[in-house]
Amino acid sequence: MNQTAMIPICDKNAAADFVAELSMPDYQPEVRRLLRVGVTLTPPEPFFDGSRVGMSGEAVYDILYAAGDGELYSTKTAESYELSEAFRGSWGDGEPVLLCDVTPESLTSRVTAPRKLSIKCRLRGRMRGFAEVPIAEEMTYVDDLSSIKRLMGDAEYVRILPSAVTKTEITDELPTENSSLRVVSHTASVEVESVELGQDEAAVNGAVCLSILVCDEENEGRLSRLERKIPFSESVDAEGLSPACEAVAAGVCHSAEFEVGESAITCTLGICLKVSASELRRAEFARDIYSTAVHSETVMKSYEVTAPERVFSGNLTASLYEPLESLGLEGCGEIIDVAASAAVKNIEFDKRSWAVIGEVAMELLAKRDGETKIKTKIKELMV
């Protein structure tokens, strides 16, 4: 029987502000008005360095703006980030496992010169550490071990594996008969449909939901949106993974390149996939121990172990309704683009169901009186 168990060794939160300064090249049109600045965070890389616990990754900023000629353009920049907290603790001989989550708390931006931008983003991260420790007996002043009797028992615990991350590229074409299109901006989300587990690897299947805002330069700069769902199937190496484990996967699209041809727009998307897995195990331990030969005293030690819960992936859908009047867009001539992003604030268990609680930020790009406007509305979400 297994005589080890996995215990939590730390639960740390950290937050910090990160500033990105962007200088655009001379061929890029000057900025007259910022319309939208979004951030995509790559899955964080955890680290222990003896006295601190933390994570690092990359923040990719996508910027949509209006130039002096009234046309829309976009640009992007990327900066690294690192969050850490002091940590002093002890565990067994095994390597600890650190699970990290990071979310943007706030983002502000401003134009400092016609081709210069300053972006300030506050990130908040949570770092939870776990380690497998032996459930060992310690005996003193015992000469006759044959007199030791035990009442054994066992208990379930969850062995958590380190998260596995991989980066890859997928390419696809969006058919179009108009070669005068110019790609203005894009949004892309990764939907994981299934995770198939093998030995030391996972096959992740899903699709990238891509939306492209394009401008027809031969039709008075008319804006329109093209959509495409691009399937993918990628293998992620994960040491210690087996078909006996349970796993979830998620991903982000951190880069995109577009080339407009005579009959199609070629898209090359960089995606980053993260697989998190666990395995249900049983640990054997002594419920009672005593000696039949001499008077003895038993001191028991309690362990707070990781408990089994349900592990599953899901793509959740929520319907939202918002009158244009509440956004100050009544009487607008045209809704050009709609983008939405969700942030999970908490996950709660109520009786027999789980509730995902968070916020959805909706951004509407519209034209009114010949001017492009963008409006943001944040709504609470529970599914």
Tab-separated table of N, CA, C and O in Angstrom, residues 10 111 113 120 146 168 170 179 191 199 204 207 227 292:
chain	number	residue	atom	x	y	z
A	10	CYS	N	1.428	25.810	0.691
A	10	CYS	CA	1.313	27.266	0.657
A	10	CYS	C	0.123	27.679	-0.187
A	10	CYS	O	-0.327	26.934	-1.066
A	111	VAL	N	-2.111	58.066	-24.757
A	111	VAL	CA	-1.235	58.437	-25.874
A	111	VAL	C	-0.259	59.486	-25.360
A	111	VAL	O	-0.669	60.561	-24.901
A	113	ALA	N	2.523	60.483	-27.299
A	113	ALA	CA	3.011	61.173	-28.497
A	113	ALA	C	2.234	60.576	-29.667
A	113	ALA	O	1.564	59.551	-29.506
A	120	LYS	N	-0.638	50.644	-18.642
A	120	LYS	CA	-0.424	50.183	-17.270
A	120	LYS	C	-1.453	49.121	-16.949
A	120	LYS	O	-2.655	49.349	-17.056
A	146	SER	N	8.219	-7.032	17.631
A	146	SER	CA	7.174	-8.026	17.379
A	146	SER	C	5.957	-7.811	18.269
A	146	SER	O	4.882	-8.354	18.001
A	168	THR	N	2.087	26.223	-29.979
A	168	THR	CA	2.056	25.711	-31.336
A	168	THR	C	1.414	26.738	-32.260
A	168	THR	O	0.860	27.743	-31.794
A	170	ILE	N	-1.229	27.198	-35.771
A	170	ILE	CA	-2.162	26.600	-36.719
A	170	ILE	C	-2.405	27.604	-37.839
A	170	ILE	O	-2.359	28.814	-37.620
A	179	SER	N	-9.782	41.182	-52.879
A	179	SER	CA	-8.363	41.310	-52.528
A	179	SER	C	-8.007	42.711	-52.038
A	179	SER	O	-6.850	42.969	-51.701
A	191	GLU	N	-11.381	27.216	-27.671
A	191	GLU	CA	-12.374	26.347	-27.055
A	191	GLU	C	-11.863	24.916	-27.074
A	191	GLU	O	-11.617	24.353	-28.140
A	199	GLN	N	-0.010	7.833	-21.921
A	199	GLN	CA	1.112	7.754	-20.989
A	199	GLN	C	2.063	8.914	-21.246
A	199	GLN	O	2.662	9.006	-22.305
A	204	VAL	N	-5.148	17.113	-27.016
A	204	VAL	CA	-6.120	18.175	-26.779
A	204	VAL	C	-6.790	18.516	-28.107
A	204	VAL	O	-6.112	18.870	-29.078
A	207	ALA	N	-11.054	24.029	-30.959
A	207	ALA	CA	-11.119	24.962	-32.084
A	207	ALA	C	-10.808	26.372	-31.599
A	207	ALA	O	-11.043	26.700	-30.438
A	227	GLU	N	-15.846	35.713	-39.735
A	227	GLU	CA	-15.705	34.772	-38.632
A	227	GLU	C	-15.324	33.402	-39.151
A	227	GLU	O	-15.703	33.009	-40.262
A	292	THR	N	1.904	-4.979	23.028
A	292	THR	CA	1.330	-6.002	23.897
A	292	THR	C	2.275	-6.394	25.022
A	292	THR	O	1.901	-7.176	25.902
